[in-house]
Coordinates of C-alpha atoms and ligand atoms in Angstrom, one line a residue:
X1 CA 60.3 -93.2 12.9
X2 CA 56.6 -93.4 12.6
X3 CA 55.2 -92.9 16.7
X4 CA 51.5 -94.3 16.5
X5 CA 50.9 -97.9 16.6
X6 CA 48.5 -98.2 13.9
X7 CA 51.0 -96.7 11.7
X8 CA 53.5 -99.0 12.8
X9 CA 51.6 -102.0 12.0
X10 CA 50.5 -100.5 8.6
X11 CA 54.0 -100.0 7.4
X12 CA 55.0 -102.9 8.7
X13 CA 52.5 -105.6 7.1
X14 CA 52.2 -103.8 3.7
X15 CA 55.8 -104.5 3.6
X16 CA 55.2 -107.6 4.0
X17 CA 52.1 -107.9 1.6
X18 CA 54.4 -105.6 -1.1
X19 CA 57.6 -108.4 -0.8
X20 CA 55.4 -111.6 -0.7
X21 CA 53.5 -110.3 -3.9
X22 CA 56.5 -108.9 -5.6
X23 CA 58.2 -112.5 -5.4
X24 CA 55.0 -114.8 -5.6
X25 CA 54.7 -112.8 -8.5
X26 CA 57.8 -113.3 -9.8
X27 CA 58.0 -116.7 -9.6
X28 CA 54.7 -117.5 -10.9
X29 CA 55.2 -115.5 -13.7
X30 CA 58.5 -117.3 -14.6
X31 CA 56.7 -120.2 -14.2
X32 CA 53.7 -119.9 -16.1
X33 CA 56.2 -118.7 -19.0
X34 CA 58.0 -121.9 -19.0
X35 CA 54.9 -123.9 -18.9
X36 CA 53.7 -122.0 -21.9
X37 CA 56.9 -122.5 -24.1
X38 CA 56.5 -125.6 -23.5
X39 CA 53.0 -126.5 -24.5
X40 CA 54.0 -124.5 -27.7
X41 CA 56.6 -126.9 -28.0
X42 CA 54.4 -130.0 -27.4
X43 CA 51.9 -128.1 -29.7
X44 CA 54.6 -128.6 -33.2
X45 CA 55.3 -132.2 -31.8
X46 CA 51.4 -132.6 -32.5
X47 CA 51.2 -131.1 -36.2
X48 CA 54.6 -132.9 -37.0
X49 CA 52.6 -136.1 -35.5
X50 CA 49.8 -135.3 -38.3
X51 CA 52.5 -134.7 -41.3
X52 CA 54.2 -138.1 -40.3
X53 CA 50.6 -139.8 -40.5
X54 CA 50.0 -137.9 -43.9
X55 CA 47.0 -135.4 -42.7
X56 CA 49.2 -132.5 -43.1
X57 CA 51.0 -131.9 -46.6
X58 CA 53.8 -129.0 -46.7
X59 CA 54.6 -125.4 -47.6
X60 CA 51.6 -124.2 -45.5
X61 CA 51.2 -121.4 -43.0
X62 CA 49.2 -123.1 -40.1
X63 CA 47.3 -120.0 -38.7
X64 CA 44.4 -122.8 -38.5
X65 CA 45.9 -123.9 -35.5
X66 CA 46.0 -120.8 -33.7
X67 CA 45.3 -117.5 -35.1
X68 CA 48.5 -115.5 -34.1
X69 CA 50.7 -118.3 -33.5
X70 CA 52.3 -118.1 -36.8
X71 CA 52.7 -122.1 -37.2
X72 CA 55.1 -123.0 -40.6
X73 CA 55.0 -126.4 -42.1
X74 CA 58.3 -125.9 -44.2
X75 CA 59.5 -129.3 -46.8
X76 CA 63.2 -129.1 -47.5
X77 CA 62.1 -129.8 -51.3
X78 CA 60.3 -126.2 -51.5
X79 CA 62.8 -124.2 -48.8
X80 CA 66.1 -124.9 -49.7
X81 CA 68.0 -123.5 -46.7
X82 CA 71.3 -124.8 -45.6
X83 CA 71.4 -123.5 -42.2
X84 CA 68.1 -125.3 -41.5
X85 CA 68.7 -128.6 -42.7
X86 CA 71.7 -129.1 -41.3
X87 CA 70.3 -129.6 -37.9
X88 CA 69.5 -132.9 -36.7
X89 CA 66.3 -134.0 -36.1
X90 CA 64.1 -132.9 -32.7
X91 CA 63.8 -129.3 -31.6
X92 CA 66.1 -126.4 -31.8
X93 CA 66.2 -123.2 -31.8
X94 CA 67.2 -121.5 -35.7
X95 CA 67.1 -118.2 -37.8
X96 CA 64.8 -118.3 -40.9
X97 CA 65.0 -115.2 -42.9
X98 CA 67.1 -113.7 -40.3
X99 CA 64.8 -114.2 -37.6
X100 CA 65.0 -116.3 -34.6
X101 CA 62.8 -119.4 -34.5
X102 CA 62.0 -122.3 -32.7
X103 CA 62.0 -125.3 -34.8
X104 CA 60.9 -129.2 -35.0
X105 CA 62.8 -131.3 -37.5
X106 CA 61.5 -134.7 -38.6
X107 CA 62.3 -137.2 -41.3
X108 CA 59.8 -138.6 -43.5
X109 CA 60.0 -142.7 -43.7
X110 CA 60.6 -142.1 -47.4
X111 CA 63.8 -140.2 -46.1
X112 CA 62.6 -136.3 -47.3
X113 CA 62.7 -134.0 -44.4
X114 CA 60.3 -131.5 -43.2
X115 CA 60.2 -128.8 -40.3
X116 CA 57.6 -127.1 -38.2
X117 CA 58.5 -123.4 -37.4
X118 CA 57.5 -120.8 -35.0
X119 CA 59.3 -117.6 -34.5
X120 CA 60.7 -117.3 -31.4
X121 CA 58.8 -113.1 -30.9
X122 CA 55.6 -114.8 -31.4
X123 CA 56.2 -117.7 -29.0
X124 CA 57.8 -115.2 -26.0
X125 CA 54.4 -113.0 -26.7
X126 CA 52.1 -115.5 -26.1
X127 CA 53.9 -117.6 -22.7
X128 CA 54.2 -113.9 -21.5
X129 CA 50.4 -112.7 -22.4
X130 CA 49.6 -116.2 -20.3
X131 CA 52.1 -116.0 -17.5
X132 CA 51.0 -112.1 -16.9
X133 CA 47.1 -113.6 -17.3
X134 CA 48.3 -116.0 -14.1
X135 CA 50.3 -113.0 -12.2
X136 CA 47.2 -110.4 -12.5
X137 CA 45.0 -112.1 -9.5
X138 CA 48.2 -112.1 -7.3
X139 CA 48.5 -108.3 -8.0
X140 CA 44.6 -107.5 -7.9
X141 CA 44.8 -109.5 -4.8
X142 CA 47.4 -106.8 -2.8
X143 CA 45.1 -103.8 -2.7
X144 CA 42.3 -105.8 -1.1
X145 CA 44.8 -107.5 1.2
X146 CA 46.2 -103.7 1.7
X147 CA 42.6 -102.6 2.9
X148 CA 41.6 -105.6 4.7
X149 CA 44.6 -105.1 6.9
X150 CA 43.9 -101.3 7.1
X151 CA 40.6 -102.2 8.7
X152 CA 41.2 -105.2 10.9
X153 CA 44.0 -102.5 12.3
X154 CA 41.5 -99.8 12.9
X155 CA 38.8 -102.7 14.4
X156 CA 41.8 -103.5 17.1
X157 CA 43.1 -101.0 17.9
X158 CA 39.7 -99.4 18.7
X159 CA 39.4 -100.7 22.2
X160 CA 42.0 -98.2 23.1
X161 CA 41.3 -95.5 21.2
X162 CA 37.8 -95.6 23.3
X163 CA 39.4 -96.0 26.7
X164 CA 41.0 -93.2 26.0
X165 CA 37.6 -91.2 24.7
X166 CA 36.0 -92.4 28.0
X167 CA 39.2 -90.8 30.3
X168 CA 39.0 -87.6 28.7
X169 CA 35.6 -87.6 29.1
X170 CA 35.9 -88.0 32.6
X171 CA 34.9 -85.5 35.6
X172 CA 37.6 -85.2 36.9
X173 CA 36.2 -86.5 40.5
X174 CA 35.1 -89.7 38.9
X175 CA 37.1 -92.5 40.4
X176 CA 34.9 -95.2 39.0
X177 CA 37.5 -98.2 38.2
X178 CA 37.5 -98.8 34.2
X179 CA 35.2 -101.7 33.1
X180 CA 38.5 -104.2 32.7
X181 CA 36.3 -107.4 31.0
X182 CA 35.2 -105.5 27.9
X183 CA 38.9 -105.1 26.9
X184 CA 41.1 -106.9 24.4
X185 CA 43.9 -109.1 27.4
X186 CA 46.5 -107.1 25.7
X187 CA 45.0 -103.9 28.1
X188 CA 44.3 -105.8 31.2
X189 CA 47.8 -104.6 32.3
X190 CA 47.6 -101.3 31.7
X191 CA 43.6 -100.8 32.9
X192 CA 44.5 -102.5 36.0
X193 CA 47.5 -99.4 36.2
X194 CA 45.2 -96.8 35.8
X195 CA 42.5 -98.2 37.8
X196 CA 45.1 -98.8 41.0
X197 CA 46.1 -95.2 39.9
X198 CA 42.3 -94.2 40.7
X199 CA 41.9 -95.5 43.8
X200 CA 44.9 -94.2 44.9
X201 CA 43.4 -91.0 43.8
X202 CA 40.5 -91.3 45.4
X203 CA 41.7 -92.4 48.5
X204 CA 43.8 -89.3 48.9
X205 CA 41.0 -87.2 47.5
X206 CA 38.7 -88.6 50.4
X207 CA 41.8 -87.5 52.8
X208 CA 42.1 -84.3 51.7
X209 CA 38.3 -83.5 52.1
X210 CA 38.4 -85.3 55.7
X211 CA 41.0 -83.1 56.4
X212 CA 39.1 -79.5 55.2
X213 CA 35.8 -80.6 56.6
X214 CA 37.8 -81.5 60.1
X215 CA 39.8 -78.0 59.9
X216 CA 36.0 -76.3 59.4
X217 CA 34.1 -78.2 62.2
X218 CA 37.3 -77.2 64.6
X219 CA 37.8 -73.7 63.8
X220 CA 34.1 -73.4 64.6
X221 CA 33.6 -73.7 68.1
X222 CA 36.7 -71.2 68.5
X223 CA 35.0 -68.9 66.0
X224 CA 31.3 -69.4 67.8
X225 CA 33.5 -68.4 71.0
X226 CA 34.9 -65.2 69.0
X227 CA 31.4 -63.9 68.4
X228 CA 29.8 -64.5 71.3
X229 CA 32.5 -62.0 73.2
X230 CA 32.0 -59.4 70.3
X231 CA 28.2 -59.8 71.0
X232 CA 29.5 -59.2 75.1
X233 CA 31.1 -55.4 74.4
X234 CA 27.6 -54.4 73.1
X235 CA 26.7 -53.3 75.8
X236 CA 30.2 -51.9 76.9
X237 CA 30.4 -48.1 76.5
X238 CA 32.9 -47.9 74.5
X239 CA 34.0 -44.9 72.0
X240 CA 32.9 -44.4 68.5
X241 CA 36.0 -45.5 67.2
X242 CA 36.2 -48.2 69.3
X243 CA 33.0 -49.2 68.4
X244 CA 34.0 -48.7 64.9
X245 CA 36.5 -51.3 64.8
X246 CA 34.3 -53.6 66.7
X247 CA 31.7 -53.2 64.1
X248 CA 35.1 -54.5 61.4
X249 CA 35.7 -57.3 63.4
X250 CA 32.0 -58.3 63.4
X251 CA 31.9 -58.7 59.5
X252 CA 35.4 -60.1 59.7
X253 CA 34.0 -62.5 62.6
X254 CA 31.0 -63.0 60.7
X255 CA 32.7 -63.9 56.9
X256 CA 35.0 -66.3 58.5
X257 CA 32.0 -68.1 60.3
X258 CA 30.3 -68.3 56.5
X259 CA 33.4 -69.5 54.8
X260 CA 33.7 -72.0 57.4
X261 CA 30.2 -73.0 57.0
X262 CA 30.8 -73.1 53.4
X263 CA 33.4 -75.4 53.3
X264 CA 31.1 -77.9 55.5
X265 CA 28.4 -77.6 53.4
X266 CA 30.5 -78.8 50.7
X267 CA 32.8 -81.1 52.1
X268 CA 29.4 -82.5 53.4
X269 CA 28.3 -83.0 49.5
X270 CA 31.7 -84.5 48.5
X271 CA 31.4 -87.2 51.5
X272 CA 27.8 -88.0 50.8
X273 CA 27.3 -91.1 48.6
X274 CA 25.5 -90.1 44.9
X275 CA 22.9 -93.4 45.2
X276 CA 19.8 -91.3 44.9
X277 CA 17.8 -94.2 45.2
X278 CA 17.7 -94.4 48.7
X279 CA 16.9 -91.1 49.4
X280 CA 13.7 -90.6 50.3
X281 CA 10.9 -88.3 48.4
X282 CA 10.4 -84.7 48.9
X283 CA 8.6 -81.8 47.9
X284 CA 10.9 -79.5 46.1
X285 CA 8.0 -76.8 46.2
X286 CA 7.3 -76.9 49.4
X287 CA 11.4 -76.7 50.5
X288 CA 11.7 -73.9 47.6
X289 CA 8.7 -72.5 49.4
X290 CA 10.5 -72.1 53.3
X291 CA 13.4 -71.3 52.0
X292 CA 11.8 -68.1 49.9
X293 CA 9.7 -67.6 52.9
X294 CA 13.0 -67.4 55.3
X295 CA 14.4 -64.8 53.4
X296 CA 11.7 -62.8 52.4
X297 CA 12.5 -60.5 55.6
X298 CA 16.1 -59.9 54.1
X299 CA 15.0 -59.1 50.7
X300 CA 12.6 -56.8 51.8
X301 CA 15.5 -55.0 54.2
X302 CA 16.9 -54.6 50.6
X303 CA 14.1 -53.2 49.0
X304 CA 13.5 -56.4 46.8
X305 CA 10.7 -58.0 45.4
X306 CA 11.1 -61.9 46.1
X307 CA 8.3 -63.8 45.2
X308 CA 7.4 -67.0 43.5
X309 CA 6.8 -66.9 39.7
X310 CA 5.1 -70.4 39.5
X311 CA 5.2 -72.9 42.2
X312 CA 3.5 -76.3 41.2
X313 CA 4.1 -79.6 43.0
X314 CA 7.2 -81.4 42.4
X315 CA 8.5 -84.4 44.2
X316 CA 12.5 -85.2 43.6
X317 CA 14.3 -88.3 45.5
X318 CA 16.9 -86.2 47.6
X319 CA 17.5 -85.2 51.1
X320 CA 15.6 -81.7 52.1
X321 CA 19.0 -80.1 53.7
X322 CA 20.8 -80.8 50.9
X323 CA 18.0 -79.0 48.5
X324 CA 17.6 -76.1 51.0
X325 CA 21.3 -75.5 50.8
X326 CA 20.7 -75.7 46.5
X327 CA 18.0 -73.2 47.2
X328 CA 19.5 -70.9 49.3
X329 CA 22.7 -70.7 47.5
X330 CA 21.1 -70.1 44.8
X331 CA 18.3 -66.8 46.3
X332 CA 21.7 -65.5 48.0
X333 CA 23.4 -64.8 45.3
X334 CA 20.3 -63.5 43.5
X335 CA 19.7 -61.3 46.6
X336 CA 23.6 -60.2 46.8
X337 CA 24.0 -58.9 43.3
X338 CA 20.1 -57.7 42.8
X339 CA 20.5 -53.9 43.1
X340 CA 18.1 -52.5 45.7
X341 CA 14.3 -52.1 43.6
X342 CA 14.7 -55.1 41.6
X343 CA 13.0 -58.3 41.3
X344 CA 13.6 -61.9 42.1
X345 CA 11.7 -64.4 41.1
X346 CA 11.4 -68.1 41.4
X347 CA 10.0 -71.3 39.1
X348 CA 9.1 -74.5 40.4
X349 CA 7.5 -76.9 37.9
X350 CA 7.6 -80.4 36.1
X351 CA 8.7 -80.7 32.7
X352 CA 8.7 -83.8 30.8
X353 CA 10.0 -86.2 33.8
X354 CA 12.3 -83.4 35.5
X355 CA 11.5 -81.1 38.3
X356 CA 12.6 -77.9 37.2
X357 CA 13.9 -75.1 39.8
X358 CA 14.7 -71.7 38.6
X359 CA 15.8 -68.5 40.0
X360 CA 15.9 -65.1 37.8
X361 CA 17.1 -62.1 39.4
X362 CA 17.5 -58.6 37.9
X363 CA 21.2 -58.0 39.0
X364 CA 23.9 -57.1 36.5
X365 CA 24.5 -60.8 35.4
X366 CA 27.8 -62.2 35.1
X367 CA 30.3 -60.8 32.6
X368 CA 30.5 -63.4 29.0
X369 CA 34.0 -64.5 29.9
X370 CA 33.5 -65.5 33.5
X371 CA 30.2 -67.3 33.0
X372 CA 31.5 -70.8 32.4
X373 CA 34.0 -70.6 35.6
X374 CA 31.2 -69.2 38.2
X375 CA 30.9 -72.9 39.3
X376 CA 34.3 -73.3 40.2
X377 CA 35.3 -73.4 43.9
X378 CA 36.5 -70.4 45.4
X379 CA 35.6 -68.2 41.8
X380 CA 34.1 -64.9 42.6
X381 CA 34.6 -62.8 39.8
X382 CA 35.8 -59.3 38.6
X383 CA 33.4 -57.4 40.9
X384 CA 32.8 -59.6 43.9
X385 CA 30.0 -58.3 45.9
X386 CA 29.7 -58.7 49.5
X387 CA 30.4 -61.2 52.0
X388 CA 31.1 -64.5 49.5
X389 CA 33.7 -66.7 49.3
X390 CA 33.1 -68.2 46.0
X391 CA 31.8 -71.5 47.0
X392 CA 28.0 -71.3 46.7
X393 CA 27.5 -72.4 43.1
X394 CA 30.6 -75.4 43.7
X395 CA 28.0 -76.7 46.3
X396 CA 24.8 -76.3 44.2
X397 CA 27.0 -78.0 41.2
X398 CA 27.6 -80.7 43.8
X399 CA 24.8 -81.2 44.8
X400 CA 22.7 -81.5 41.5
X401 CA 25.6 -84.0 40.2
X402 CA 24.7 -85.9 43.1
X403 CA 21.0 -85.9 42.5
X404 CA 21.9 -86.6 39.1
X405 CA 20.4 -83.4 37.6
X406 CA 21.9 -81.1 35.4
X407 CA 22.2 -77.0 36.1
X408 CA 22.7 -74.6 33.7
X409 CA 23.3 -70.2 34.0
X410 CA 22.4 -67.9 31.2
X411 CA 22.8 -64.3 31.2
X412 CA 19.1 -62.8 30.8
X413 CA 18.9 -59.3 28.2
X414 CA 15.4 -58.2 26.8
X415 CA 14.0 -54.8 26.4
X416 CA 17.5 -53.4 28.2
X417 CA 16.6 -55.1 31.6
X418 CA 19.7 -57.6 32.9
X419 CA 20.2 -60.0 35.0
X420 CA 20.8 -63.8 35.8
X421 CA 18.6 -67.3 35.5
X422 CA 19.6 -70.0 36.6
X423 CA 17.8 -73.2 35.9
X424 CA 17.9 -76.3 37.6
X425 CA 17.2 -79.6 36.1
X426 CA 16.1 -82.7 38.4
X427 CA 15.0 -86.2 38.4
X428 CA 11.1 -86.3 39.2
X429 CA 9.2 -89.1 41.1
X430 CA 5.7 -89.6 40.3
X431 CA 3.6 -88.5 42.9
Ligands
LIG501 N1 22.9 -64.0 40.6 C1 24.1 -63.6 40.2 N2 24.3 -62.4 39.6 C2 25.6 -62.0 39.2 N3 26.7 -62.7 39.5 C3 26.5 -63.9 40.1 C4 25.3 -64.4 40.5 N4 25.4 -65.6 41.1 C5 26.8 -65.9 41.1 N5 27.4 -64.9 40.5 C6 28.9 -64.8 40.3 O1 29.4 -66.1 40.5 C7 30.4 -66.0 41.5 C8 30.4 -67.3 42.3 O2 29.2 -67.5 43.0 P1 29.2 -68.4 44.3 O3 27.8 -68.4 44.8 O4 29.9 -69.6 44.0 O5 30.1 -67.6 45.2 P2 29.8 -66.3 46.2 O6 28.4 -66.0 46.1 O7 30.8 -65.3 45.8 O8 30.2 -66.9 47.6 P3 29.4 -67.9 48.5 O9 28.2 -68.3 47.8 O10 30.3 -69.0 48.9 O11 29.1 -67.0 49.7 C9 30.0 -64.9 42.4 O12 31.1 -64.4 43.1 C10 29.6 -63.9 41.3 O13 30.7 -63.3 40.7
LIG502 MG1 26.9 -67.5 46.5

């Protein structure tokens, strides 16, 4: 049972090409044979014509007439064979020296008898050479029907070979119904499925975020509430121990108020719309530049060297929280995994039409196998450090798909020295 289609329809019509061929054939070979006996036939009619009108005289071979059609002109008063003379006048078919032959008897009007003779071999070998002559288009004719088919196959069924190209392609957050007018009606049925399917999709997607971002923005005002009565024992004397735990429940207090924070921040990005082109124009130096400046203090607490490796102008459509989140995300991390002594350093610049941001730390990088999944929420490695919760890079990834930039995170290894770069690729406006 063949499962695809094209096959299907391949079998199927060379079948048919094969059976209509085979008997087309066939028949016109049987055909064309009969004609040709035939005009052989009418061909001895013709020379007997030019014996009756005296043009011809006996006891002749005629291989004038046609160079292998061993043609006889035989007089009963030279041949004196019983068999053959017996037979009436008109055609019939004979043996002359005991081979078969196809013969024309006519009388003379002066009453002597004469025949013309063919053997029947010769005959059968020329109406076949012709009637295989007429079959041999019909066959040359299959292959090319055979391919033609092949192709017009391929040509239709291409249409959903490509649909299916352009799903797998797919992110997998791109609900974007399928262009229904450039496809063959056959599909209309089954794109309008997939597309219903979609924004089915979609619309529980959008749920599910509403849901997360709603759960984040409640559990923050009970969480603010937490913190603030931590904040309240401080001046409480209270025991070391006691203070201890407090100082545990801070950081727990604390990690719970960034994951919460977090999951705004990106179930902000997921609800914003991607139309960049009414965002208005900012300076990605300049919000590269407060956010550095905002955590220089931090950096130095950790005995790292923050600083700006080029910063030219750059102006990006986008909104300026959304960028300061990108940036941020991004020097946090660097600042998390940079041990204390290193260096961070940052790039802004324009390159051919993009505004390029790029942050280079001198941490341990991230381990080969892990480095495609870092941008994957809630992904925090073999050897997570600190206070993350994995969703930093899912935001920055978010929000560069929305800006419709591209980000990319390459291990950095000269001269024994480590660390991560991670280069971000945006749209730039002219100034
Ligand atoms: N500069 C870096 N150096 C080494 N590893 C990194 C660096 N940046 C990211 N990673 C790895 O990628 C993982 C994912 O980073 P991401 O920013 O998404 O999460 P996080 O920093 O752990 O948590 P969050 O940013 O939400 O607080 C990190 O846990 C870490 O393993
Ligand atoms: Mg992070």
């Amino acid at each position: 049972m063949i499962r695809s289609l094209r096959g299907r329809l391949f079998a199927g019509l060379t079948a048919i090409i094969l059976l209509t061929g085979l008997v087309g054939g066939l028949f016109a070979y049987h055909w064309a044979f009969d004609e040709a006996i035939e005009m052989q036939d009418s061909v001895l009619i013709q020379i007997a014509g030019l014996v009756l009108s005296g043009s011809l005289t006996g006891g002749r071979e005629l291989r004038g007439v046609d160079k292998d059609a061993e043609v006889w002109l035989i007089d009963q008063a030279s041949e004196d064979d019983a068999n053959l003379w017996s037979l009436k006048d008109g055609l019939a078919l004979a043996t002359r020296q005991g081979r078969p032959i196809r013969v024309l008897l006519r009388t003379r009007p002066d009453g002597t008898r004469f025949a013309v003779a063919q053997r029947t071999s010769v005959r059968d070998e020329i109406a076949s050479d012709m009637a295989f002559r007429t079959v041999l288009p019909i066959a040359a004719l299959i292959p090319c029907l055979l391919l033609v088919t092949a192709i017009v196959i391929a040509r239709s069924l291409r249409p959903m070979v490509r649909l299916a190209g352009d799903l797998d392609r797919r992110r997998a957050d791109d609900m974007t119904p399928l262009p229904a007018e450039q496809m063959p009606s056959e599909l209309h049925p089954f794109v309008a499925s997939i597309n219903g399917l979609l924004q089915r999709e979609h619309l529980l997607m959008n749920q599910q975020r509403r849901l997360v971002a709603d759960a984040a923005h409640e559990l923050r005002t009970p969480i603010t509430a937490l913190s603030l009565q931590v904040e309240n024992l401080d001046p409480v004397d209270l025991s070391q121990s006691a203070r201890d735990r407090v100082a545990t429940l801070r950081q727990g207090i604390g990690r719970t108020r960034h994951l919460l924070d977090q999951l705004l921040s990106l179930a902000r990005q997921d609800a914003g719309q991607d139309d960049t082109t009414t965002m208005s124009v900012v300076k990605l130096d300049e919000i590269a530049r407060e956010v550095v400046a905002g955590l220089l203090p931090e950096a130095a607490n950790r005995g790292i060297d923050l600083g700006f490796a080029r910063l030219e102008p750059a102006w990006i459509r986008g909104e300026a929280v959304m960028l300061a989140a990108l940036a941020r995300n991004l020097l946090d991390n660097a600042l998390r995994f940079t041990p204390r002594g290193g260096r961070i350093d940052a790039w802004v610049y324009r390159d051919s039409g993009a505004a390029i941001l790029q942050i280079e730390d001198s941490g341990p990088g991230v381990a080969p196998e892990e480095i495609s999944r870092i941008f994957e929420p809630f992904f925090r490695g073999q050897r997570p450090e600190g206070d993350g919760v994995g969703l930093g890079l899912s935001i920055v990834k978010r929000i560069v798909d929305r800006l419709g930039g591209s980000i990319e995170a390459v291990n950095v290894a000269d001269d024994g020295c480590t660390g991560l770069r991670v280069l971000v690729r945006l749209p730039a406006v002219a100034a």
